[in-house]
Amino acid sequence: MRKTTHFYYFLLLILVSMTFYAQTYTISGKVFDSESKEPLPFVPVLIKGTTVGGTTDFDGNYSITTSKLGDSIVATYVSYKKLTRAIKRGESQVVNMPMVLEGVNLLEVVVKAGENPAHRIIRNVIANKEFNNKRKLDAYQYETYNKVEFDLNRIPKEMREKKLFKPIKFVFDNVDSTNSGEKPSLPIFITEALSEVYYRSNPTLKKEVIKANKITGIENTSVTSVMGDMYQNINVYDNHILVFNKDFVSPISDNGFFYYKYYLEDSLFIGSTRCYQIRFKSKRPQELCFSGNMWISDTTWAVKRLEMSIPKDANINFINAANIVQEFTQVDSTWMLSKDRLVIDFAMNKNQVGIYGRKTTSYKDFKINQPKETKFYEFGDKIVVEDSALLYSNDFWDKNRHDSLSIREKKIYHMIDTIKTLPVYRTWVDVLTIFVSGYKVVNNFEIGPYFNLVSYNRVEGLRTRFGGRTSSKFSRWYELQGYVAYGFKDEKFKYSLGFKSFISKKPHRQLIGMTYKSDYEILGQSQNGFSQDNIFASLFRTSPLTNLTRVDQTYAWYEREWVDGLTSKVTLIGRTITPLIANAYTYYKNDGSIATKENIRNTEVRLNMRFAYKEKFISGDFSRISLGTKWPVMQVTYAKSLQNAFRGEYDYQKVVLNVSDRIRLISLLGYTDYTAEVGKIFGAVPYPLMELHGGNETYVYDYMSFNMMKYYEFASDQYASVGLFHHFEGLLFNKVPLLKKLKWREVVTCKALWGSVNEKNRKTLIFPTTLNALGNEPYVEITAGIENIFKVFRIDALWRSTYLRPKAIDNFGVKFGFQLAF
């Protein structure tokens, strides 16, 4: 009996011991500047003697929950003295941490009655911007190190315990504390890049050579080209700073006094540089301005240090918070950026699961005014990724990183690599692929697009379609694609089969391809419109779709990118166009009688040149996504028919010029997009080969179409069109108390079209009664709308102001649209 009792005591002792050691406690508090009392974001806080720690959030708050013991916590931050504070072992407690700037000697600030003293300092900063901006130099060169990380954050406990997350439960178990006092995060992507950047001012040229790159969490090497320095740099000396395609006003803009309030907070030494600390914030709520602090050198009036964030009330989507920290160092009388940190919290809504992004950049080995020969820089802003960039070992990175990886970051590399081996990771990737591309990946093939599987129209009735393409697992150099469709009303099959293949990928893309298709089309439909077999077109048509045409087409092409931004494409097209209504194509014979044609046969060779200066892309295996350009995008297309070749019946030439751009003049007033196009056909052609101006017979707004025009309503053999789209970015709604919380944005549009058809072409094929040529006045439609409704919708009211229809109500319309934009 005694032995049994001792055994129970022993078990009890073990349980008590386990309970003691498993007990967790929480240390929380705020980290702030000891003088200004401003909170310090993103400060690492660590329990001394352990690897347990956390990072302050945008308001300087931190929280560490752990079972590990320690006697003190340590906070370290750039330009601040290291701070250690004692803690009570094993007890939950609040410990605030006032940090002191490194080498700071406070100076007396004398403020006299009259002008705001901060205004005098800011005026001097603005007056000396050109001198202090590194772009004044004839040339500069430096080495840069970029580190970018993305985490899935705010994952609640109940979600982590669901079956979906069970295979990666070890990730959360491996996290002793949370960043920013929030729920545990799931690392999904981390990359490092080491590069050399070269710049010269006359002519203005820039080149970046990415020497080494390390990527974990994404299988796309083209991401390397945008993870260097060239597309990550925020220059505070610019009047406007483009962040997430939003035009923010710099705190030292030439017009800064119109947008900002400035306050002189202190005068101090940072190292050996005497600085004024200026606090700034927007004058008006919800404008695209920053708030924060900057430290200004009192002799050169240059920015020594900058800490700024996007205000929480700014009219920008999916950004819970964003913070920018920059430090500058003087190199040969020029202030160069030495450290840069950008932290952004992305989420659909404030408390939902989101993505936490961190970018840290450092710069060293500066060379000033030592320009290289012009040919070295090549064309535009050139990015070169060395062939060996992805091949370097961990030893190389340990020796060449500007800053060593933290213990947490080392764990992230291992965790991401482990997660990618799990079946659940492949499931998530497949779901995301279906949502974004419309295709389901099945080994060597991709089935889809899913939105074309089933549709309905008046001609075919219920239409089903099955198709797909080969996947990257099959080949990253060539792709086969095709589909078969069947209409249950017309009882006819439609089909397509084709391929495309790379000839080369470096230094620039070259591809060839060929497709044969026999299917119904809406002739003249805009490239952005729903195809006739898209399920969304079936659901949102304003009238039954009847004006379809059978097109049998052979399409062969060769595409080449000559330099970054300049692409050419040569195409040979053979088409047989057959109306679905008997005797639909009629024409006048020489004796004046009317004859019919069964179909139209045409063969055409086409050359397209597209130029977008400094445009860059993220490339998939074959498709790629443009990252945009600040310059106009220009396209020229020349087409020549081949009469009697491959049964071609017509002899003509066609020239089209298109230009589009975004204009940003005054940030307060928003921005304007425009597109303009002119075209002319030389020779005799029937109306199906003319420019059939794109109408829109759905309730979904299409920016490339004339939304109040029907299909086959107007045709031209020479024409000019212009579209203006002005986005006010909430200029008016931001001032209305009940509306500003909704963050709606105003948008207005005007589209105009001039065109004509010569007399000879009117007789080549008789126009149907629904098709017209434009007269002396242009076709004009005007739109006023609200965008950013629930962050993803827009509603537009449209007015057709010329070529009015008999019923007044038919000249007005309402359409909606979907858009994801910051």
PDB file of N, CA and C in Angstrom, residues 364-433:
ATOM      1  N   LYS A 364      25.761  50.308 -49.983  1.00  0.00           N
ATOM      2  CA  LYS A 364      27.144  50.576 -49.581  1.00  0.00           C
ATOM      3  C   LYS A 364      28.037  50.604 -50.828  1.00  0.00           C
ATOM      4  N   ASP A 365      29.340  50.851 -50.603  1.00  0.00           N
ATOM      5  CA  ASP A 365      30.351  50.911 -51.672  1.00  0.00           C
ATOM      6  C   ASP A 365      29.953  51.925 -52.740  1.00  0.00           C
ATOM      7  N   PHE A 366      29.701  53.162 -52.312  1.00  0.00           N
ATOM      8  CA  PHE A 366      29.289  54.214 -53.230  1.00  0.00           C
ATOM      9  C   PHE A 366      30.469  54.702 -54.068  1.00  0.00           C
ATOM     10  N   LYS A 367      30.187  54.965 -55.341  1.00  0.00           N
ATOM     11  CA  LYS A 367      31.146  55.620 -56.232  1.00  0.00           C
ATOM     12  C   LYS A 367      30.425  56.785 -56.896  1.00  0.00           C
ATOM     13  N   ILE A 368      30.957  57.984 -56.713  1.00  0.00           N
ATOM     14  CA  ILE A 368      30.280  59.201 -57.144  1.00  0.00           C
ATOM     15  C   ILE A 368      30.993  59.793 -58.352  1.00  0.00           C
ATOM     16  N   ASN A 369      30.187  60.193 -59.357  1.00  0.00           N
ATOM     17  CA  ASN A 369      30.674  60.900 -60.551  1.00  0.00           C
ATOM     18  C   ASN A 369      31.795  60.153 -61.254  1.00  0.00           C
ATOM     19  N   GLN A 370      31.578  58.846 -61.434  1.00  0.00           N
ATOM     20  CA  GLN A 370      32.496  58.030 -62.236  1.00  0.00           C
ATOM     21  C   GLN A 370      31.680  57.305 -63.306  1.00  0.00           C
ATOM     22  N   PRO A 371      31.170  58.060 -64.287  1.00  0.00           N
ATOM     23  CA  PRO A 371      30.255  57.450 -65.282  1.00  0.00           C
ATOM     24  C   PRO A 371      30.973  56.445 -66.169  1.00  0.00           C
ATOM     25  N   LYS A 372      30.228  55.428 -66.566  1.00  0.00           N
ATOM     26  CA  LYS A 372      30.729  54.473 -67.538  1.00  0.00           C
ATOM     27  C   LYS A 372      30.283  54.912 -68.927  1.00  0.00           C
ATOM     28  N   GLU A 373      30.817  54.256 -69.955  1.00  0.00           N
ATOM     29  CA  GLU A 373      30.442  54.607 -71.319  1.00  0.00           C
ATOM     30  C   GLU A 373      28.956  54.338 -71.549  1.00  0.00           C
ATOM     31  N   THR A 374      28.370  55.125 -72.439  1.00  0.00           N
ATOM     32  CA  THR A 374      26.926  55.047 -72.686  1.00  0.00           C
ATOM     33  C   THR A 374      26.495  53.636 -73.067  1.00  0.00           C
ATOM     34  N   LYS A 375      27.275  52.943 -73.868  1.00  0.00           N
ATOM     35  CA  LYS A 375      26.887  51.615 -74.346  1.00  0.00           C
ATOM     36  C   LYS A 375      26.793  50.610 -73.205  1.00  0.00           C
ATOM     37  N   PHE A 376      27.460  50.888 -72.074  1.00  0.00           N
ATOM     38  CA  PHE A 376      27.397  49.981 -70.936  1.00  0.00           C
ATOM     39  C   PHE A 376      25.971  49.882 -70.389  1.00  0.00           C
ATOM     40  N   TYR A 377      25.252  51.019 -70.400  1.00  0.00           N
ATOM     41  CA  TYR A 377      23.924  51.056 -69.792  1.00  0.00           C
ATOM     42  C   TYR A 377      22.850  50.444 -70.680  1.00  0.00           C
ATOM     43  N   GLU A 378      23.154  50.276 -71.950  1.00  0.00           N
ATOM     44  CA  GLU A 378      22.200  49.733 -72.919  1.00  0.00           C
ATOM     45  C   GLU A 378      20.988  50.654 -73.043  1.00  0.00           C
ATOM     46  N   PHE A 379      19.786  50.103 -73.187  1.00  0.00           N
ATOM     47  CA  PHE A 379      18.617  50.910 -73.518  1.00  0.00           C
ATOM     48  C   PHE A 379      17.693  51.034 -72.313  1.00  0.00           C
ATOM     49  N   GLY A 380      17.280  52.288 -72.002  1.00  0.00           N
ATOM     50  CA  GLY A 380      16.302  52.508 -70.939  1.00  0.00           C
ATOM     51  C   GLY A 380      16.842  52.096 -69.581  1.00  0.00           C
ATOM     52  N   ASP A 381      15.965  51.692 -68.692  1.00  0.00           N
ATOM     53  CA  ASP A 381      16.352  51.176 -67.383  1.00  0.00           C
ATOM     54  C   ASP A 381      16.560  49.672 -67.517  1.00  0.00           C
ATOM     55  N   LYS A 382      17.791  49.293 -67.648  1.00  0.00           N
ATOM     56  CA  LYS A 382      18.121  47.908 -67.950  1.00  0.00           C
ATOM     57  C   LYS A 382      18.338  47.119 -66.672  1.00  0.00           C
ATOM     58  N   ILE A 383      17.698  45.956 -66.587  1.00  0.00           N
ATOM     59  CA  ILE A 383      17.931  45.025 -65.482  1.00  0.00           C
ATOM     60  C   ILE A 383      18.537  43.752 -66.058  1.00  0.00           C
ATOM     61  N   VAL A 384      19.675  43.383 -65.545  1.00  0.00           N
ATOM     62  CA  VAL A 384      20.373  42.171 -65.985  1.00  0.00           C
ATOM     63  C   VAL A 384      20.451  41.213 -64.804  1.00  0.00           C
ATOM     64  N   VAL A 385      19.941  40.020 -64.990  1.00  0.00           N
ATOM     65  CA  VAL A 385      20.059  38.972 -63.973  1.00  0.00           C
ATOM     66  C   VAL A 385      21.137  38.007 -64.436  1.00  0.00           C
ATOM     67  N   GLU A 386      22.212  37.941 -63.695  1.00  0.00           N
ATOM     68  CA  GLU A 386      23.309  37.064 -64.095  1.00  0.00           C
ATOM     69  C   GLU A 386      22.863  35.605 -64.062  1.00  0.00           C
ATOM     70  N   ASP A 387      23.409  34.822 -64.978  1.00  0.00           N
ATOM     71  CA  ASP A 387      23.010  33.415 -65.097  1.00  0.00           C
ATOM     72  C   ASP A 387      23.235  32.637 -63.808  1.00  0.00           C
ATOM     73  N   SER A 388      24.241  33.044 -63.044  1.00  0.00           N
ATOM     74  CA  SER A 388      24.584  32.312 -61.818  1.00  0.00           C
ATOM     75  C   SER A 388      23.867  32.855 -60.587  1.00  0.00           C
ATOM     76  N   ALA A 389      22.925  33.795 -60.776  1.00  0.00           N
ATOM     77  CA  ALA A 389      22.319  34.491 -59.631  1.00  0.00           C
ATOM     78  C   ALA A 389      21.657  33.551 -58.643  1.00  0.00           C
ATOM     79  N   LEU A 390      21.048  32.481 -59.131  1.00  0.00           N
ATOM     80  CA  LEU A 390      20.297  31.577 -58.256  1.00  0.00           C
ATOM     81  C   LEU A 390      21.115  30.378 -57.785  1.00  0.00           C
ATOM     82  N   LEU A 391      22.403  30.373 -58.073  1.00  0.00           N
ATOM     83  CA  LEU A 391      23.205  29.174 -57.827  1.00  0.00           C
ATOM     84  C   LEU A 391      24.096  29.277 -56.595  1.00  0.00           C
ATOM     85  N   TYR A 392      24.087  30.400 -55.888  1.00  0.00           N
ATOM     86  CA  TYR A 392      25.040  30.579 -54.801  1.00  0.00           C
ATOM     87  C   TYR A 392      24.644  29.805 -53.550  1.00  0.00           C
ATOM     88  N   SER A 393      25.654  29.376 -52.818  1.00  0.00           N
ATOM     89  CA  SER A 393      25.455  28.555 -51.621  1.00  0.00           C
ATOM     90  C   SER A 393      25.155  29.428 -50.410  1.00  0.00           C
ATOM     91  N   ASN A 394      24.790  28.766 -49.313  1.00  0.00           N
ATOM     92  CA  ASN A 394      24.545  29.489 -48.070  1.00  0.00           C
ATOM     93  C   ASN A 394      25.804  30.168 -47.555  1.00  0.00           C
ATOM     94  N   ASP A 395      26.964  29.578 -47.804  1.00  0.00           N
ATOM     95  CA  ASP A 395      28.229  30.196 -47.369  1.00  0.00           C
ATOM     96  C   ASP A 395      28.427  31.542 -48.051  1.00  0.00           C
ATOM     97  N   PHE A 396      28.096  31.613 -49.345  1.00  0.00           N
ATOM     98  CA  PHE A 396      28.216  32.887 -50.060  1.00  0.00           C
ATOM     99  C   PHE A 396      27.341  33.948 -49.401  1.00  0.00           C
ATOM    100  N   TRP A 397      26.090  33.575 -49.096  1.00  0.00           N
ATOM    101  CA  TRP A 397      25.176  34.551 -48.507  1.00  0.00           C
ATOM    102  C   TRP A 397      25.633  34.957 -47.109  1.00  0.00           C
ATOM    103  N   ASP A 398      26.159  34.034 -46.339  1.00  0.00           N
ATOM    104  CA  ASP A 398      26.648  34.375 -45.005  1.00  0.00           C
ATOM    105  C   ASP A 398      27.767  35.408 -45.072  1.00  0.00           C
ATOM    106  N   LYS A 399      28.574  35.359 -46.123  1.00  0.00           N
ATOM    107  CA  LYS A 399      29.701  36.280 -46.253  1.00  0.00           C
ATOM    108  C   LYS A 399      29.316  37.614 -46.889  1.00  0.00           C
ATOM    109  N   ASN A 400      28.283  37.620 -47.731  1.00  0.00           N
ATOM    110  CA  ASN A 400      28.010  38.808 -48.546  1.00  0.00           C
ATOM    111  C   ASN A 400      26.755  39.582 -48.160  1.00  0.00           C
ATOM    112  N   ARG A 401      25.913  39.034 -47.286  1.00  0.00           N
ATOM    113  CA  ARG A 401      24.775  39.808 -46.800  1.00  0.00           C
ATOM    114  C   ARG A 401      25.266  41.053 -46.081  1.00  0.00           C
ATOM    115  N   HIS A 402      24.559  42.160 -46.262  1.00  0.00           N
ATOM    116  CA  HIS A 402      24.903  43.369 -45.520  1.00  0.00           C
ATOM    117  C   HIS A 402      24.543  43.217 -44.045  1.00  0.00           C
ATOM    118  N   ASP A 403      23.456  42.467 -43.776  1.00  0.00           N
ATOM    119  CA  ASP A 403      23.034  42.171 -42.407  1.00  0.00           C
ATOM    120  C   ASP A 403      22.754  40.675 -42.312  1.00  0.00           C
ATOM    121  N   SER A 404      23.139  40.074 -41.206  1.00  0.00           N
ATOM    122  CA  SER A 404      22.906  38.639 -41.047  1.00  0.00           C
ATOM    123  C   SER A 404      21.423  38.367 -40.814  1.00  0.00           C
ATOM    124  N   LEU A 405      20.999  37.159 -41.179  1.00  0.00           N
ATOM    125  CA  LEU A 405      19.615  36.765 -40.952  1.00  0.00           C
ATOM    126  C   LEU A 405      19.369  36.552 -39.463  1.00  0.00           C
ATOM    127  N   SER A 406      18.163  36.925 -39.023  1.00  0.00           N
ATOM    128  CA  SER A 406      17.782  36.637 -37.650  1.00  0.00           C
ATOM    129  C   SER A 406      17.461  35.147 -37.532  1.00  0.00           C
ATOM    130  N   ILE A 407      17.370  34.666 -36.304  1.00  0.00           N
ATOM    131  CA  ILE A 407      17.024  33.256 -36.082  1.00  0.00           C
ATOM    132  C   ILE A 407      15.658  32.967 -36.688  1.00  0.00           C
ATOM    133  N   ARG A 408      14.734  33.909 -36.553  1.00  0.00           N
ATOM    134  CA  ARG A 408      13.399  33.728 -37.118  1.00  0.00           C
ATOM    135  C   ARG A 408      13.454  33.579 -38.637  1.00  0.00           C
ATOM    136  N   GLU A 409      14.256  34.418 -39.305  1.00  0.00           N
ATOM    137  CA  GLU A 409      14.351  34.363 -40.767  1.00  0.00           C
ATOM    138  C   GLU A 409      14.998  33.060 -41.238  1.00  0.00           C
ATOM    139  N   LYS A 410      15.961  32.555 -40.485  1.00  0.00           N
ATOM    140  CA  LYS A 410      16.555  31.260 -40.834  1.00  0.00           C
ATOM    141  C   LYS A 410      15.513  30.151 -40.744  1.00  0.00           C
ATOM    142  N   LYS A 411      14.649  30.231 -39.742  1.00  0.00           N
ATOM    143  CA  LYS A 411      13.586  29.242 -39.605  1.00  0.00           C
ATOM    144  C   LYS A 411      12.608  29.311 -40.770  1.00  0.00           C
ATOM    145  N   ILE A 412      12.358  30.549 -41.250  1.00  0.00           N
ATOM    146  CA  ILE A 412      11.387  30.732 -42.325  1.00  0.00           C
ATOM    147  C   ILE A 412      11.816  29.978 -43.579  1.00  0.00           C
ATOM    148  N   TYR A 413      13.094  30.065 -43.937  1.00  0.00           N
ATOM    149  CA  TYR A 413      13.580  29.328 -45.107  1.00  0.00           C
ATOM    150  C   TYR A 413      13.266  27.843 -44.977  1.00  0.00           C
ATOM    151  N   HIS A 414      13.540  27.293 -43.807  1.00  0.00           N
ATOM    152  CA  HIS A 414      13.301  25.861 -43.598  1.00  0.00           C
ATOM    153  C   HIS A 414      11.805  25.547 -43.621  1.00  0.00           C
ATOM    154  N   MET A 415      11.000  26.399 -42.968  1.00  0.00           N
ATOM    155  CA  MET A 415       9.572  26.124 -42.881  1.00  0.00           C
ATOM    156  C   MET A 415       8.895  26.178 -44.242  1.00  0.00           C
ATOM    157  N   ILE A 416       9.258  27.173 -45.053  1.00  0.00           N
ATOM    158  CA  ILE A 416       8.636  27.289 -46.382  1.00  0.00           C
ATOM    159  C   ILE A 416       8.993  26.091 -47.245  1.00  0.00           C
ATOM    160  N   ASP A 417      10.260  25.698 -47.217  1.00  0.00           N
ATOM    161  CA  ASP A 417      10.680  24.528 -48.000  1.00  0.00           C
ATOM    162  C   ASP A 417       9.924  23.277 -47.559  1.00  0.00           C
ATOM    163  N   THR A 418       9.683  23.152 -46.249  1.00  0.00           N
ATOM    164  CA  THR A 418       8.953  21.987 -45.735  1.00  0.00           C
ATOM    165  C   THR A 418       7.493  22.035 -46.154  1.00  0.00           C
ATOM    166  N   ILE A 419       6.881  23.223 -46.049  1.00  0.00           N
ATOM    167  CA  ILE A 419       5.471  23.378 -46.417  1.00  0.00           C
ATOM    168  C   ILE A 419       5.247  22.993 -47.877  1.00  0.00           C
ATOM    169  N   LYS A 420       6.165  23.358 -48.759  1.00  0.00           N
ATOM    170  CA  LYS A 420       6.003  23.089 -50.198  1.00  0.00           C
ATOM    171  C   LYS A 420       6.004  21.603 -50.523  1.00  0.00           C
ATOM    172  N   THR A 421       6.508  20.785 -49.612  1.00  0.00           N
ATOM    173  CA  THR A 421       6.525  19.333 -49.866  1.00  0.00           C
ATOM    174  C   THR A 421       5.220  18.668 -49.449  1.00  0.00           C
ATOM    175  N   LEU A 422       4.347  19.397 -48.774  1.00  0.00           N
ATOM    176  CA  LEU A 422       3.121  18.799 -48.259  1.00  0.00           C
ATOM    177  C   LEU A 422       2.013  18.807 -49.306  1.00  0.00           C
ATOM    178  N   PRO A 423       1.178  17.769 -49.357  1.00  0.00           N
ATOM    179  CA  PRO A 423       0.060  17.729 -50.316  1.00  0.00           C
ATOM    180  C   PRO A 423      -0.894  18.904 -50.170  1.00  0.00           C
ATOM    181  N   VAL A 424      -1.091  19.393 -48.935  1.00  0.00           N
ATOM    182  CA  VAL A 424      -2.026  20.488 -48.733  1.00  0.00           C
ATOM    183  C   VAL A 424      -1.548  21.753 -49.445  1.00  0.00           C
ATOM    184  N   TYR A 425      -0.227  21.935 -49.551  1.00  0.00           N
ATOM    185  CA  TYR A 425       0.308  23.091 -50.265  1.00  0.00           C
ATOM    186  C   TYR A 425      -0.087  23.035 -51.736  1.00  0.00           C
ATOM    187  N   ARG A 426       0.016  21.848 -52.335  1.00  0.00           N
ATOM    188  CA  ARG A 426      -0.359  21.689 -53.740  1.00  0.00           C
ATOM    189  C   ARG A 426      -1.839  21.970 -53.941  1.00  0.00           C
ATOM    190  N   THR A 427      -2.654  21.591 -52.965  1.00  0.00           N
ATOM    191  CA  THR A 427      -4.092  21.856 -53.043  1.00  0.00           C
ATOM    192  C   THR A 427      -4.355  23.355 -53.047  1.00  0.00           C
ATOM    193  N   TRP A 428      -3.683  24.080 -52.150  1.00  0.00           N
ATOM    194  CA  TRP A 428      -3.870  25.532 -52.106  1.00  0.00           C
ATOM    195  C   TRP A 428      -3.438  26.179 -53.418  1.00  0.00           C
ATOM    196  N   VAL A 429      -2.315  25.733 -53.954  1.00  0.00           N
ATOM    197  CA  VAL A 429      -1.824  26.289 -55.218  1.00  0.00           C
ATOM    198  C   VAL A 429      -2.824  26.024 -56.348  1.00  0.00           C
ATOM    199  N   ASP A 430      -3.397  24.821 -56.379  1.00  0.00           N
ATOM    200  CA  ASP A 430      -4.369  24.477 -57.418  1.00  0.00           C
ATOM    201  C   ASP A 430      -5.608  25.365 -57.329  1.00  0.00           C
ATOM    202  N   VAL A 431      -6.104  25.584 -56.120  1.00  0.00           N
ATOM    203  CA  VAL A 431      -7.289  26.434 -55.938  1.00  0.00           C
ATOM    204  C   VAL A 431      -6.997  27.857 -56.399  1.00  0.00           C
ATOM    205  N   LEU A 432      -5.846  28.371 -56.023  1.00  0.00           N
ATOM    206  CA  LEU A 432      -5.476  29.724 -56.431  1.00  0.00           C
ATOM    207  C   LEU A 432      -5.302  29.818 -57.942  1.00  0.00           C
ATOM    208  N   THR A 433      -4.727  28.796 -58.549  1.00  0.00           N
ATOM    209  CA  THR A 433      -4.538  28.777 -59.999  1.00  0.00           C
ATOM    210  C   THR A 433      -5.877  28.806 -60.729  1.00  0.00           C
TER     211      THR A 433
END
